[in-house]
């Protein structure tokens, strides 16, 4: 090898686009989770990812685009984790139980992801609201279908309120997960059990239209 060849810098291996994007998104989730959207800097993300800022811009756009991409990816990973945890062969209550366990297991294992999805994205609103609404809509549809199936498998007509109840469950799950981040000593199965007992004992009758009413004076 000649002296000129020895002086040439080693050529950096070009990674496939999907690998590079995952590398950048992983770093962005880490930084956004730690500092929040406004305080996170593209310089920090560039350093954590080990790539230049121009490369980040070329692959995923500027800061707002990058944050939206993080929301979309983490929301997709969350829904995939929940779907993978639920088997259609199980009874409806067990499907809900496994879905809740999968949800809290994801939150416990992917704390940075959940902070970006719930704490950071929720506090920003604005241009990111559409991404969050899409995630909640998918979750609500999943739970709604489960509640309808619960009533149908028992030969009963589901109540018209199943979608509203599904929305309530999704909201309760998000709030409890946010609380759990500050109480990591509680096992994920315990948290899931708390919510399961809270909702299913009432949902079991409510999905078929059996409701509680106040006693007249």
mmCIF file of C-alpha atoms in Angstrom:
data_model
loop_
_atom_site.group_PDB
_atom_site.id
_atom_site.type_symbol
_atom_site.label_atom_id
_atom_site.label_comp_id
_atom_site.label_asym_id
_atom_site.label_seq_id
_atom_site.Cartn_x
_atom_site.Cartn_y
_atom_site.Cartn_z
ATOM 1 C CA UNK A 1 0.000 0.000 0.000
ATOM 2 C CA UNK A 2 1.373 3.409 -0.985
ATOM 3 C CA UNK A 3 1.789 6.355 1.403
ATOM 4 C CA UNK A 4 -0.986 8.197 -0.416
ATOM 5 C CA UNK A 5 -3.371 5.275 0.073
ATOM 6 C CA UNK A 6 -2.515 5.061 3.764
ATOM 7 C CA UNK A 7 -3.346 8.734 4.231
ATOM 8 C CA UNK A 8 -6.809 8.405 2.694
ATOM 9 C CA UNK A 9 -9.514 8.332 5.393
ATOM 10 C CA UNK A 10 -11.382 5.070 5.772
ATOM 11 C CA UNK A 11 -14.652 5.167 3.891
ATOM 12 C CA UNK A 12 -17.657 5.081 6.188
ATOM 13 C CA UNK A 13 -19.918 2.183 5.396
ATOM 14 C CA UNK A 14 -23.250 3.372 4.084
ATOM 15 C CA UNK A 15 -26.142 1.950 6.070
ATOM 16 C CA UNK A 16 -29.534 1.087 4.575
ATOM 17 C CA UNK A 17 -32.021 3.936 4.921
ATOM 18 C CA UNK A 18 -34.278 2.071 7.351
ATOM 19 C CA UNK A 19 -31.313 1.323 9.631
ATOM 20 C CA UNK A 20 -30.138 4.920 9.580
ATOM 21 C CA UNK A 21 -33.641 6.237 10.285
ATOM 22 C CA UNK A 22 -34.026 3.847 13.208
ATOM 23 C CA UNK A 23 -30.673 5.019 14.574
ATOM 24 C CA UNK A 24 -31.784 8.656 14.371
ATOM 25 C CA UNK A 25 -35.237 7.986 15.836
ATOM 26 C CA UNK A 26 -33.778 5.998 18.733
ATOM 27 C CA UNK A 27 -31.536 8.935 19.589
ATOM 28 C CA UNK A 28 -34.364 11.457 19.172
ATOM 29 C CA UNK A 29 -36.693 9.521 21.491
ATOM 30 C CA UNK A 30 -33.956 9.412 24.101
ATOM 31 C CA UNK A 31 -33.272 13.146 23.898
ATOM 32 C CA UNK A 32 -36.929 14.251 23.662
ATOM 33 C CA UNK A 33 -37.770 12.032 26.626
ATOM 34 C CA UNK A 34 -35.029 13.557 28.753
ATOM 35 C CA UNK A 35 -35.311 17.230 27.828
ATOM 36 C CA UNK A 36 -38.769 17.700 26.339
ATOM 37 C CA UNK A 37 -39.556 19.019 22.882
ATOM 38 C CA UNK A 38 -38.587 22.658 23.378
ATOM 39 C CA UNK A 39 -35.375 22.061 25.319
ATOM 40 C CA UNK A 40 -34.128 19.212 23.146
ATOM 41 C CA UNK A 41 -31.550 20.356 20.608
ATOM 42 C CA UNK A 42 -30.751 18.944 17.216
ATOM 43 C CA UNK A 43 -27.072 19.164 18.209
ATOM 44 C CA UNK A 44 -27.717 16.770 21.102
ATOM 45 C CA UNK A 45 -29.712 14.390 18.904
ATOM 46 C CA UNK A 46 -26.937 14.499 16.309
ATOM 47 C CA UNK A 47 -24.331 13.652 18.938
ATOM 48 C CA UNK A 48 -26.354 10.793 20.468
ATOM 49 C CA UNK A 49 -27.161 9.349 17.030
ATOM 50 C CA UNK A 50 -23.574 9.685 15.850
ATOM 51 C CA UNK A 51 -24.589 11.385 12.612
ATOM 52 C CA UNK A 52 -24.415 14.937 11.306
ATOM 53 C CA UNK A 53 -27.309 17.382 11.537
ATOM 54 C CA UNK A 54 -27.495 17.664 7.733
ATOM 55 C CA UNK A 55 -27.989 13.902 7.590
ATOM 56 C CA UNK A 56 -30.850 14.128 10.105
ATOM 57 C CA UNK A 57 -32.471 16.864 8.031
ATOM 58 C CA UNK A 58 -32.042 14.804 4.867
ATOM 59 C CA UNK A 59 -33.594 11.683 6.361
ATOM 60 C CA UNK A 60 -36.311 12.954 8.692
ATOM 61 C CA UNK A 61 -36.561 16.723 8.337
ATOM 62 C CA UNK A 62 -36.283 19.427 10.948
ATOM 63 C CA UNK A 63 -37.092 19.223 14.663
ATOM 64 C CA UNK A 64 -40.887 19.366 14.304
ATOM 65 C CA UNK A 65 -40.863 16.669 11.604
ATOM 66 C CA UNK A 66 -38.526 14.520 13.677
ATOM 67 C CA UNK A 67 -40.737 14.769 16.765
ATOM 68 C CA UNK A 68 -43.827 13.822 14.733
ATOM 69 C CA UNK A 69 -41.945 10.851 13.288
ATOM 70 C CA UNK A 70 -41.061 9.754 16.829
ATOM 71 C CA UNK A 71 -44.721 9.896 17.855
ATOM 72 C CA UNK A 72 -45.805 7.862 14.835
ATOM 73 C CA UNK A 73 -43.174 5.189 15.350
ATOM 74 C CA UNK A 74 -43.648 4.813 19.095
ATOM 75 C CA UNK A 75 -47.441 4.729 18.723
ATOM 76 C CA UNK A 76 -47.118 1.986 16.111
ATOM 77 C CA UNK A 77 -44.786 -0.024 18.344
ATOM 78 C CA UNK A 78 -47.220 0.340 21.249
ATOM 79 C CA UNK A 79 -50.216 -0.844 19.229
ATOM 80 C CA UNK A 80 -48.226 -3.744 17.803
ATOM 81 C CA UNK A 81 -47.219 -4.802 21.316
ATOM 82 C CA UNK A 82 -50.838 -4.736 22.502
ATOM 83 C CA UNK A 83 -52.118 -6.610 19.447
ATOM 84 C CA UNK A 84 -49.412 -9.249 19.851
ATOM 85 C CA UNK A 85 -50.441 -9.775 23.465
ATOM 86 C CA UNK A 86 -54.101 -10.473 22.667
ATOM 87 C CA UNK A 87 -55.285 -13.792 21.237
ATOM 88 C CA UNK A 88 -58.716 -14.029 19.625
ATOM 89 C CA UNK A 89 -59.014 -17.583 20.957
ATOM 90 C CA UNK A 90 -59.333 -16.322 24.527
ATOM 91 C CA UNK A 91 -62.501 -15.285 26.341
ATOM 92 C CA UNK A 92 -63.197 -11.515 26.108
ATOM 93 C CA UNK A 93 -62.198 -10.820 29.700
ATOM 94 C CA UNK A 94 -58.897 -12.651 29.191
ATOM 95 C CA UNK A 95 -58.312 -10.755 25.965
ATOM 96 C CA UNK A 96 -58.712 -7.488 27.837
ATOM 97 C CA UNK A 97 -56.477 -8.721 30.646
ATOM 98 C CA UNK A 98 -53.699 -9.725 28.255
ATOM 99 C CA UNK A 99 -54.103 -6.455 26.371
ATOM 100 C CA UNK A 100 -53.701 -4.447 29.581
ATOM 101 C CA UNK A 101 -50.697 -6.519 30.608
ATOM 102 C CA UNK A 102 -49.092 -5.973 27.208
ATOM 103 C CA UNK A 103 -49.749 -2.235 27.474
ATOM 104 C CA UNK A 104 -48.204 -1.846 30.920
ATOM 105 C CA UNK A 105 -45.341 -4.149 30.028
ATOM 106 C CA UNK A 106 -44.556 -1.890 27.050
ATOM 107 C CA UNK A 107 -44.705 1.218 29.232
ATOM 108 C CA UNK A 108 -42.443 -0.421 31.811
ATOM 109 C CA UNK A 109 -39.876 -1.577 29.280
ATOM 110 C CA UNK A 110 -40.055 1.488 27.033
ATOM 111 C CA UNK A 111 -40.293 4.360 29.519
ATOM 112 C CA UNK A 112 -38.638 6.830 27.164
ATOM 113 C CA UNK A 113 -41.112 5.923 24.457
ATOM 114 C CA UNK A 114 -44.090 6.481 26.753
ATOM 115 C CA UNK A 115 -42.753 9.796 28.028
ATOM 116 C CA UNK A 116 -42.539 11.033 24.457
ATOM 117 C CA UNK A 117 -45.992 9.698 23.582
ATOM 118 C CA UNK A 118 -47.856 10.898 26.643
ATOM 119 C CA UNK A 119 -46.004 13.507 28.653
ATOM 120 C CA UNK A 120 -44.102 15.340 25.925
ATOM 121 C CA UNK A 121 -46.487 15.038 22.989
ATOM 122 C CA UNK A 122 -49.579 15.742 25.070
ATOM 123 C CA UNK A 123 -48.075 18.900 26.520
ATOM 124 C CA UNK A 124 -47.190 20.220 23.063
ATOM 125 C CA UNK A 125 -50.554 19.742 21.366
ATOM 126 C CA UNK A 126 -50.801 21.872 18.247
ATOM 127 C CA UNK A 127 -49.278 20.174 15.214
ATOM 128 C CA UNK A 128 -48.850 16.902 17.106
ATOM 129 C CA UNK A 129 -52.480 16.538 18.174
ATOM 130 C CA UNK A 130 -53.387 14.697 14.991
ATOM 131 C CA UNK A 131 -50.764 12.037 15.660
ATOM 132 C CA UNK A 132 -52.018 11.513 19.214
ATOM 133 C CA UNK A 133 -55.660 11.412 18.145
ATOM 134 C CA UNK A 134 -54.822 8.770 15.570
ATOM 135 C CA UNK A 135 -53.123 6.622 18.216
ATOM 136 C CA UNK A 136 -56.042 6.960 20.634
ATOM 137 C CA UNK A 137 -58.508 6.221 17.856
ATOM 138 C CA UNK A 138 -56.776 2.948 17.059
ATOM 139 C CA UNK A 139 -56.726 1.962 20.732
ATOM 140 C CA UNK A 140 -60.394 2.862 21.217
ATOM 141 C CA UNK A 141 -61.429 0.847 18.160
ATOM 142 C CA UNK A 142 -59.518 -2.156 19.462
ATOM 143 C CA UNK A 143 -61.195 -2.063 22.885
ATOM 144 C CA UNK A 144 -64.612 -1.276 21.382
ATOM 145 C CA UNK A 145 -64.427 -4.367 19.176
ATOM 146 C CA UNK A 146 -63.509 -6.453 22.218
ATOM 147 C CA UNK A 147 -66.468 -5.149 24.240
ATOM 148 C CA UNK A 148 -68.880 -5.778 21.378
ATOM 149 C CA UNK A 149 -67.512 -9.296 20.999
ATOM 150 C CA UNK A 150 -67.934 -9.830 24.739
ATOM 151 C CA UNK A 151 -71.668 -9.219 24.530
ATOM 152 C CA UNK A 152 -72.096 -11.084 21.244
ATOM 153 C CA UNK A 153 -70.413 -14.259 22.484
ATOM 154 C CA UNK A 154 -72.931 -14.354 25.331
ATOM 155 C CA UNK A 155 -75.803 -14.110 22.884
ATOM 156 C CA UNK A 156 -76.689 -10.579 23.943
ATOM 157 C CA UNK A 157 -76.917 -7.317 22.049
ATOM 158 C CA UNK A 158 -74.087 -4.927 22.893
ATOM 159 C CA UNK A 159 -74.996 -1.562 24.335
ATOM 160 C CA UNK A 160 -74.602 1.524 22.170
ATOM 161 C CA UNK A 161 -72.165 2.909 24.723
ATOM 162 C CA UNK A 162 -69.317 0.455 24.022
ATOM 163 C CA UNK A 163 -67.309 3.034 22.067
ATOM 164 C CA UNK A 164 -67.665 5.570 24.874
ATOM 165 C CA UNK A 165 -66.609 2.964 27.438
ATOM 166 C CA UNK A 166 -63.630 2.054 25.265
ATOM 167 C CA UNK A 167 -62.602 5.720 25.222
ATOM 168 C CA UNK A 168 -62.912 5.835 29.017
ATOM 169 C CA UNK A 169 -60.719 2.755 29.383
ATOM 170 C CA UNK A 170 -58.043 4.156 27.069
ATOM 171 C CA UNK A 171 -58.022 7.404 29.039
ATOM 172 C CA UNK A 172 -57.804 5.542 32.344
ATOM 173 C CA UNK A 173 -54.951 3.406 31.028
ATOM 174 C CA UNK A 174 -52.996 6.483 29.956
ATOM 175 C CA UNK A 175 -53.511 8.231 33.283
ATOM 176 C CA UNK A 176 -52.574 5.160 35.300
ATOM 177 C CA UNK A 177 -49.474 4.576 33.166
ATOM 178 C CA UNK A 178 -48.425 8.186 33.761
ATOM 179 C CA UNK A 179 -48.886 7.696 37.517
ATOM 180 C CA UNK A 180 -46.934 4.445 37.342
ATOM 181 C CA UNK A 181 -43.885 6.193 35.884
ATOM 182 C CA UNK A 182 -43.545 7.925 39.246
ATOM 183 C CA UNK A 183 -44.130 4.692 41.190
ATOM 184 C CA UNK A 184 -41.882 2.127 39.455
ATOM 185 C CA UNK A 185 -41.796 -0.076 42.540
ATOM 186 C CA UNK A 186 -45.267 -1.393 41.672
ATOM 187 C CA UNK A 187 -45.078 -4.471 39.366
ATOM 188 C CA UNK A 188 -46.684 -4.096 35.930
ATOM 189 C CA UNK A 189 -48.991 -7.068 36.563
ATOM 190 C CA UNK A 190 -50.268 -5.395 39.734
ATOM 191 C CA UNK A 191 -51.070 -2.166 37.925
ATOM 192 C CA UNK A 192 -52.807 -4.080 35.148
ATOM 193 C CA UNK A 193 -54.792 -6.038 37.742
ATOM 194 C CA UNK A 194 -55.956 -2.837 39.440
ATOM 195 C CA UNK A 195 -57.324 -1.458 36.201
ATOM 196 C CA UNK A 196 -58.832 -4.795 35.170
ATOM 197 C CA UNK A 197 -60.778 -5.027 38.413
ATOM 198 C CA UNK A 198 -61.860 -1.415 38.154
ATOM 199 C CA UNK A 199 -63.298 -1.688 34.672
ATOM 200 C CA UNK A 200 -64.300 -5.266 33.983
ATOM 201 C CA UNK A 201 -66.520 -5.811 36.984
ATOM 202 C CA UNK A 202 -68.613 -2.920 35.754
ATOM 203 C CA UNK A 203 -68.159 -3.460 32.019
ATOM 204 C CA UNK A 204 -69.364 -7.034 32.327
ATOM 205 C CA UNK A 205 -72.943 -5.767 32.796
ATOM 206 C CA UNK A 206 -72.661 -2.403 31.143
ATOM 207 C CA UNK A 207 -71.808 -3.741 27.687
ATOM 208 C CA UNK A 208 -75.163 -5.538 27.648
ATOM 209 C CA UNK A 209 -77.134 -2.505 28.753
ATOM 210 C CA UNK A 210 -77.527 -3.369 32.446
ATOM 211 C CA UNK A 211 -76.923 -0.058 34.170
ATOM 212 C CA UNK A 212 -76.920 1.418 37.642
ATOM 213 C CA UNK A 213 -79.349 4.249 38.384
ATOM 214 C CA UNK A 214 -79.618 6.438 41.474
ATOM 215 C CA UNK A 215 -82.330 5.632 43.988
ATOM 216 C CA UNK A 216 -85.220 8.143 43.789
ATOM 217 C CA UNK A 217 -85.633 10.379 46.809
#
